[in-house]
Short mmCIF file of C-alpha atoms in Angstrom, two decimals:
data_model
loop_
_atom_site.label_atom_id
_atom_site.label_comp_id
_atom_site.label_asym_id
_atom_site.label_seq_id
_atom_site.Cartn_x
_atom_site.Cartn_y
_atom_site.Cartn_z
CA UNK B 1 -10.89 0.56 31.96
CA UNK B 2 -7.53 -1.84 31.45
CA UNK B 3 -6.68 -2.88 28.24
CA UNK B 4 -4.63 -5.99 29.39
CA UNK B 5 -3.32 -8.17 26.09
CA UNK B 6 -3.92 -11.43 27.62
CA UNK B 7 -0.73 -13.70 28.23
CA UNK B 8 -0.91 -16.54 26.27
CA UNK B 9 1.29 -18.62 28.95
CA UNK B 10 -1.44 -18.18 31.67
CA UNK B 11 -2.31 -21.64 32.29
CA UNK B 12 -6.33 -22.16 32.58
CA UNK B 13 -8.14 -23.16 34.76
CA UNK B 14 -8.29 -26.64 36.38
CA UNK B 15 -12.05 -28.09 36.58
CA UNK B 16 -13.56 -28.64 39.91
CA UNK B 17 -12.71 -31.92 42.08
CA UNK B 18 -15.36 -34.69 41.84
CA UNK B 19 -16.89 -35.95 44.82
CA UNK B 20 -14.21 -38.93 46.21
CA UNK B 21 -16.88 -39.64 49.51
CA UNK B 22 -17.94 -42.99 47.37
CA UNK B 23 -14.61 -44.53 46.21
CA UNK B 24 -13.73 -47.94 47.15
CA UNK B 25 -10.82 -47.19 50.01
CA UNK B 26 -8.85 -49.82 48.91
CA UNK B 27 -8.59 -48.54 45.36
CA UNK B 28 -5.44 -46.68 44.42
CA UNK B 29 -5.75 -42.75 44.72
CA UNK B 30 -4.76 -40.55 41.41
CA UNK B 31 -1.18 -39.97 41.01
CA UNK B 32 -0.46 -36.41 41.96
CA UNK B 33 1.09 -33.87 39.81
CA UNK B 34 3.38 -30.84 40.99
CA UNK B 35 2.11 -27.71 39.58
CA UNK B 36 4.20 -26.07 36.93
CA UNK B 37 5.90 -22.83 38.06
CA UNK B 38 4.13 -19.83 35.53
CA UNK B 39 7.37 -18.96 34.95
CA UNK B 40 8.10 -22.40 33.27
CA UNK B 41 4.77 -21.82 31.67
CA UNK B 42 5.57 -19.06 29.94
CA UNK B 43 8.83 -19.85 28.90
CA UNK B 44 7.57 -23.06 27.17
CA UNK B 45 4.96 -21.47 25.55
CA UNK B 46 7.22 -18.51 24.08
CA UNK B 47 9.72 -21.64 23.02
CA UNK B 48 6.80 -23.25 21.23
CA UNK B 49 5.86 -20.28 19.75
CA UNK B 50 9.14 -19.67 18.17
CA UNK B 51 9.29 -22.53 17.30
CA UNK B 52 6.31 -21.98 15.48
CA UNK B 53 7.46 -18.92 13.89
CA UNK B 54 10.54 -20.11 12.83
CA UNK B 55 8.88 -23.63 11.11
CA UNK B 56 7.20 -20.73 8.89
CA UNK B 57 10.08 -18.57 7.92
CA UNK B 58 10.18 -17.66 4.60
CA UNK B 59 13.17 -15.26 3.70
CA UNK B 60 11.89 -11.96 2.40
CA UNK B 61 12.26 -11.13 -1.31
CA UNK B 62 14.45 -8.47 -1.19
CA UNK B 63 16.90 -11.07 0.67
CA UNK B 64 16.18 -13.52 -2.15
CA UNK B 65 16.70 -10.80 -5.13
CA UNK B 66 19.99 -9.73 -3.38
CA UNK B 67 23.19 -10.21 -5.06
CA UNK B 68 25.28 -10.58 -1.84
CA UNK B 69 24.47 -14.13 -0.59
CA UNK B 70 25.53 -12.65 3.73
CA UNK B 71 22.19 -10.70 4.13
CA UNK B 72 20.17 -14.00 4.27
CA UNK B 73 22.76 -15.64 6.20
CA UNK B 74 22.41 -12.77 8.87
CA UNK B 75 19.14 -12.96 8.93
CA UNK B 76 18.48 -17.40 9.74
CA UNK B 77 21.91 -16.91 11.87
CA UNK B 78 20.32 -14.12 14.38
CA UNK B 79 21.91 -12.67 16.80
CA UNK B 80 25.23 -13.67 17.93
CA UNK B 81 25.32 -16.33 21.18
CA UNK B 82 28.13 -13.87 22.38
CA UNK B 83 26.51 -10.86 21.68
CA UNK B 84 25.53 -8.30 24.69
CA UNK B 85 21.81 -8.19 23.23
CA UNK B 86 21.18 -11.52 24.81
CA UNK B 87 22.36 -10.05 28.32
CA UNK B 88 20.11 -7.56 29.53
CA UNK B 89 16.40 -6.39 28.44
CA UNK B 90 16.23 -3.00 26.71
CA UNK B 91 14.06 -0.80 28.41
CA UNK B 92 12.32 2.40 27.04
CA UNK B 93 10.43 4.69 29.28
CA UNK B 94 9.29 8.28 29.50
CA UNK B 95 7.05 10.45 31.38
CA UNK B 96 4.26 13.17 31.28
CA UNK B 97 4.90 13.04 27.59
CA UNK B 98 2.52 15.69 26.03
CA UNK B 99 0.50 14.99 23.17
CA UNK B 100 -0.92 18.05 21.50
CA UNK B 101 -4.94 17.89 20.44
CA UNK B 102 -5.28 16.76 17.05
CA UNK B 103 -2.05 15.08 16.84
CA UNK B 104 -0.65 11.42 17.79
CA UNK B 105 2.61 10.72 19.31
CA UNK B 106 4.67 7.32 17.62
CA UNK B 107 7.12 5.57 19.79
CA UNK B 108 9.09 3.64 17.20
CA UNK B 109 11.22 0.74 18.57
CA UNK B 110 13.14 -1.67 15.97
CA UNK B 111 13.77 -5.48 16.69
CA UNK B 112 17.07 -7.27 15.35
CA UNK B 113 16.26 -10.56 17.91
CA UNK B 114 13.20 -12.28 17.07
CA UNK B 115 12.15 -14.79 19.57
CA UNK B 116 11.96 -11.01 21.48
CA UNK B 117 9.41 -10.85 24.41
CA UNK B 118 8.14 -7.08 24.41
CA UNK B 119 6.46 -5.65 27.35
CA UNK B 120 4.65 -2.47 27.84
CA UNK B 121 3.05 -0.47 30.15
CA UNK B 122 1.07 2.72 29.45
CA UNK B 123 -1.27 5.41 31.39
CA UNK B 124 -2.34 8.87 31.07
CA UNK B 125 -3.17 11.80 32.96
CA UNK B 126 -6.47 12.41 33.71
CA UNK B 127 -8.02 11.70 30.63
CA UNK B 128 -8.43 8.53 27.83
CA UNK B 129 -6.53 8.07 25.08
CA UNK B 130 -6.11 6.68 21.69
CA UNK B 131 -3.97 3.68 21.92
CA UNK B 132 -2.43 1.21 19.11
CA UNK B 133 0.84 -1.27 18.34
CA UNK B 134 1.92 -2.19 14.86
CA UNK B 135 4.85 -4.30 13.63
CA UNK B 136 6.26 -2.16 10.52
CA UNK B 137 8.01 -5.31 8.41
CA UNK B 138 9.00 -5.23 4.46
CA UNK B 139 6.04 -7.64 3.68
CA UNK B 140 3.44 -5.11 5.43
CA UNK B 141 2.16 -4.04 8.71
CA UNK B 142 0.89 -6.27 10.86
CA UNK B 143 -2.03 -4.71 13.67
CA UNK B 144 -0.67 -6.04 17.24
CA UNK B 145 -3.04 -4.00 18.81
CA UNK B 146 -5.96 -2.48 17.53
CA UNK B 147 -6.31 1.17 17.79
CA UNK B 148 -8.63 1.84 20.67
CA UNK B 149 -9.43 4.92 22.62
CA UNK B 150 -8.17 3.20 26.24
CA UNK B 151 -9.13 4.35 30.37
CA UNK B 152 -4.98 4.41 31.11
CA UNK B 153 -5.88 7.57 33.28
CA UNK B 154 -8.03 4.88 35.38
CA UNK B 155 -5.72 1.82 35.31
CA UNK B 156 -2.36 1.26 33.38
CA UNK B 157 -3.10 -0.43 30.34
CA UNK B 158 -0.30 -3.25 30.22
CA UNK B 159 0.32 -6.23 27.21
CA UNK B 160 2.83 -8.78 26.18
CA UNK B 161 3.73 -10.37 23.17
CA UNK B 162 6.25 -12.33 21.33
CA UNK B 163 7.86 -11.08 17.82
CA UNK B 164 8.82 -13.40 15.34
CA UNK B 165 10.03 -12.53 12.38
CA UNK B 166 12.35 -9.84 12.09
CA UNK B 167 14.05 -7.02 11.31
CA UNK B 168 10.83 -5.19 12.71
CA UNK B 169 9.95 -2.05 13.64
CA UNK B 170 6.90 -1.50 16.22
CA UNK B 171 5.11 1.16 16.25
CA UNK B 172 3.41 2.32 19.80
CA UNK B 173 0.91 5.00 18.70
CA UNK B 174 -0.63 7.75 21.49
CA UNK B 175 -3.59 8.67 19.38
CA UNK B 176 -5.03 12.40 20.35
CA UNK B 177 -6.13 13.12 16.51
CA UNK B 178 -10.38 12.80 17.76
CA UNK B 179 -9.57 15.60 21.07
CA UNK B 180 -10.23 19.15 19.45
CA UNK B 181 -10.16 20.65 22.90
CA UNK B 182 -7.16 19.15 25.45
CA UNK B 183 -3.75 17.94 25.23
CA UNK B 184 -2.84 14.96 26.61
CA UNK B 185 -0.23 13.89 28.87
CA UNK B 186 1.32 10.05 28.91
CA UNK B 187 3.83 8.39 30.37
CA UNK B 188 5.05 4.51 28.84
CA UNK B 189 7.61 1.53 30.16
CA UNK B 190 7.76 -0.34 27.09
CA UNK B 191 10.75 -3.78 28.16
CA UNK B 192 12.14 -5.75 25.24
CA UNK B 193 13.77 -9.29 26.73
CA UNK B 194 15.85 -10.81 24.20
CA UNK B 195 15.43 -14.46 23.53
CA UNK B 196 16.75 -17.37 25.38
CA UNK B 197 20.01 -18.58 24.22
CA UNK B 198 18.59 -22.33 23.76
CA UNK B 199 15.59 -20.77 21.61
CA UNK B 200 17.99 -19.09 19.58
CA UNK B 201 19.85 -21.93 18.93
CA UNK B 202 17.00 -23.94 17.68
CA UNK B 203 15.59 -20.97 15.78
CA UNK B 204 18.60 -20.89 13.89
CA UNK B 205 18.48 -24.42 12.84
CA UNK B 206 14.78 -24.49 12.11
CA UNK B 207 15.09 -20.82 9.90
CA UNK B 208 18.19 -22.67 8.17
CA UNK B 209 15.77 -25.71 6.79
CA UNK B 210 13.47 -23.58 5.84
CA UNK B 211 15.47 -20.95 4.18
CA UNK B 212 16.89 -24.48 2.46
CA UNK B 213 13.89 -25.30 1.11
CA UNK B 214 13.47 -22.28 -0.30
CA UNK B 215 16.85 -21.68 -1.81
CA UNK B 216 17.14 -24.91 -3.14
CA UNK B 217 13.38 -24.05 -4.85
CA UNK B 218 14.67 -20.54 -6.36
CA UNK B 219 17.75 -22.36 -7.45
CA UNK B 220 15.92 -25.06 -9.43
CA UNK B 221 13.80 -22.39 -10.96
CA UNK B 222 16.90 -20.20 -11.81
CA UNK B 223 18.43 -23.37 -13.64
CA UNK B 224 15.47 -23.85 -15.45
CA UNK B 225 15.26 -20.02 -16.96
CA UNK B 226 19.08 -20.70 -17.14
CA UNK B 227 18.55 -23.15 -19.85
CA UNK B 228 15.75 -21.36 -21.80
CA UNK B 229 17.77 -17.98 -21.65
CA UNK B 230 20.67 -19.90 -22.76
CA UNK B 231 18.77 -21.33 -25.85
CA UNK B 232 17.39 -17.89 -26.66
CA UNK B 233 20.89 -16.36 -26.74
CA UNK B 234 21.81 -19.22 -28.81
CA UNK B 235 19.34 -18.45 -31.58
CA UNK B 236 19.58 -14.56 -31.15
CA UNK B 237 23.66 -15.22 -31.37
CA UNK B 238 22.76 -16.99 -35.08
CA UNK B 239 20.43 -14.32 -36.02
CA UNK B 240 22.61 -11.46 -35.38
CA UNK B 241 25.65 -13.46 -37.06
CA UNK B 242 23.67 -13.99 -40.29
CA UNK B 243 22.42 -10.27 -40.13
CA UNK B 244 25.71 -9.51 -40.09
CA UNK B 245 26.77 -11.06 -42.84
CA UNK B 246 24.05 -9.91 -44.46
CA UNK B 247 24.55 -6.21 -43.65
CA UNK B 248 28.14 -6.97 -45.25
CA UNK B 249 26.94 -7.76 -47.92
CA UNK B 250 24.42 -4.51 -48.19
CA UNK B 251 27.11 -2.25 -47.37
CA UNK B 252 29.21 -3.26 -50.40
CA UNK B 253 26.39 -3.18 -52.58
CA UNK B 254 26.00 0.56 -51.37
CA UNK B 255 29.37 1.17 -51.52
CA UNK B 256 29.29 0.47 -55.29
CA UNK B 257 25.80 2.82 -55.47
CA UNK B 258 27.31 5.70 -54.35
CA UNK B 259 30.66 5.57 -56.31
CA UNK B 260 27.71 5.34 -59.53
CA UNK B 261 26.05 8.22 -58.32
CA UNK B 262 28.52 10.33 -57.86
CA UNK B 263 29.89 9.34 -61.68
CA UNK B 264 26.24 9.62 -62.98
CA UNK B 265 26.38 13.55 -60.31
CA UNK B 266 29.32 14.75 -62.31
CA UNK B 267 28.32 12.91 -65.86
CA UNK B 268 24.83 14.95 -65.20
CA UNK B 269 26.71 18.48 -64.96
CA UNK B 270 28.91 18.07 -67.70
CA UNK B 271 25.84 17.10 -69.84
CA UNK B 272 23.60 19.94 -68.64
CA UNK B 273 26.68 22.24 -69.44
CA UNK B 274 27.17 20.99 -72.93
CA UNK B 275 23.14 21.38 -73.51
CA UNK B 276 23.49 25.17 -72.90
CA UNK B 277 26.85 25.71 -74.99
CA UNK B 278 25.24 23.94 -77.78
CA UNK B 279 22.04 25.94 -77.69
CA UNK B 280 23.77 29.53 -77.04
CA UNK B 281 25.57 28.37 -80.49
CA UNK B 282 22.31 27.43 -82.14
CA UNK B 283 20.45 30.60 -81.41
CA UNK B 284 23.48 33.21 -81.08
CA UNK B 285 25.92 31.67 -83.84
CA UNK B 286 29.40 30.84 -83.81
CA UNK B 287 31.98 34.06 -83.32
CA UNK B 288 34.19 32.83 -86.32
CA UNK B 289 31.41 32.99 -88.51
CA UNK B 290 29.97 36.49 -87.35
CA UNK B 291 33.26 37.94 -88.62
CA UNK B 292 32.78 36.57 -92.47
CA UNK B 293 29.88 38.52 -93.06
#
């Protein structure tokens, strides 16, 4: 059983002719229309939805908690007009690619270019598997295709789809984790077509408004804690400078403790000393006078 993704660019299709047979002859016939070539159709509808994606860009927060302003730059700027990405699809391909029973084989593939068109192309050998595409990006994962256990010994199971936002990291999963008794064997053709110059060039333009927005909303917010911070050191500044002349003022009034008691220390042992000389003289007599008698 094929697991198509259906192509959004398919155009539908057109409803039935009416019945002409009782027109008026002399009234003017319909103007005709040429039919749109699907290639046309598709790229339109991967312009619009860029276009889409890119009206809804919102810079990541790691961007936006950097200290080195280029990142976000590099990121609404995508790729380079004169860059060889924009040249030539990337294709990655393999065959009779075992997968061991309980196990699942990833296929990791990471995007730079969004506006990317990614095509793949999967089957297996004589048995199903367990099929699945995510998008790995720093806000989450996003599910492009469910996991599925998928016929692609029967037909190829084929999809297409456009990625957006970016840097991204897809994930196509070979899932042969539920087999406890066969390995399976798979073979993929996954294409990535890098975006149309034109689309990149109004990407660009609409990620730089939005990116805008948002800087120009972070920076408002930043001037605002700016000013409270500022206060706060203001009043912590006055605190610590009175503490300071307080603790000043505390360490003279030790200073003058200790030089007390250490004169009381040594005031104490002489007097302790002449307590015991006077009693030994009390009790034991003076020498001089032990002599008289």
């Amino acid at each position: 059983m094929a697991d198509s993704t259906a192509d959004p660019t398919t155009p539908t299709d057109q409803p039935a002719p009416k019945d002409d047979s009782s027109r008026n002859d002399n009234s003017t016939p319909p103007p005709t229309t040429a039919k749109e070539n699907p290639e046309d159709l598709e790229a339109r509808a991967i312009a619009q939805a860029m276009a889409s994606a890119d009206a809804s860009y919102i810079p990541s927060p790691s961007l936006l908690m950097s200290d080195d302003p280029q990142p976000l730059l590099s990121q609404v700027d995508g790729p380079s007009l004169s860059s060889t990405l924009l040249l030539t699809p990337s294709v990655y391909q393999a065959k009779s690619v075992p997968v061991a029973l309980r196990t699942k084989f990833d296929v990791p593939i990471h995007i730079t270019a969004g506006g990317s068109v990614v095509e793949y192309e999967i089957s297996s050998q004589d048995y199903d598997i367990g099929f699945a595409v995510t998008a790995e990006r720093e806000e989450g994962i996003t599910n492009v295709k469910e996991n599925s256990r998928v016929d692609a010994h029967v037909e190829p199971v084929t999809g297409k789809f456009l990625v957006g936002s970016v840097p991204c990291a897809l994930v196509f999963s070979f899932d042969n984790e539920y087999s406890w008794f066969r390995e399976k064997r798979v073979s993929y053709k996954i294409t990535v077509t890098p975006p149309r110059a034109e689309n990149v060039v109004k990407g660009r333009r609409l990620r730089a408004k939005k990116a805008l927005e948002v800087v120009m909303k972070d920076r408002g917010e930043v001037e605002e804690r700016y000013e409270s911070v500022a206060q706060k050191r203001g009043d912590l500044e006055e605190q610590v400078k009175k503490l300071k002349k307080e603790l000043a003022e505390k360490m003279k009034s030790l200073d003058v403790v200790l030089k007390e008691e250490s004169w009381l220390e040594k005031r104490r042992e002489v007097r302790d000393e002449q307590i015991k000389m006077l009693n030994q003289r009390l009790k034991n007599g003076w020498d001089d006078e032990k002599s008289e008698v």
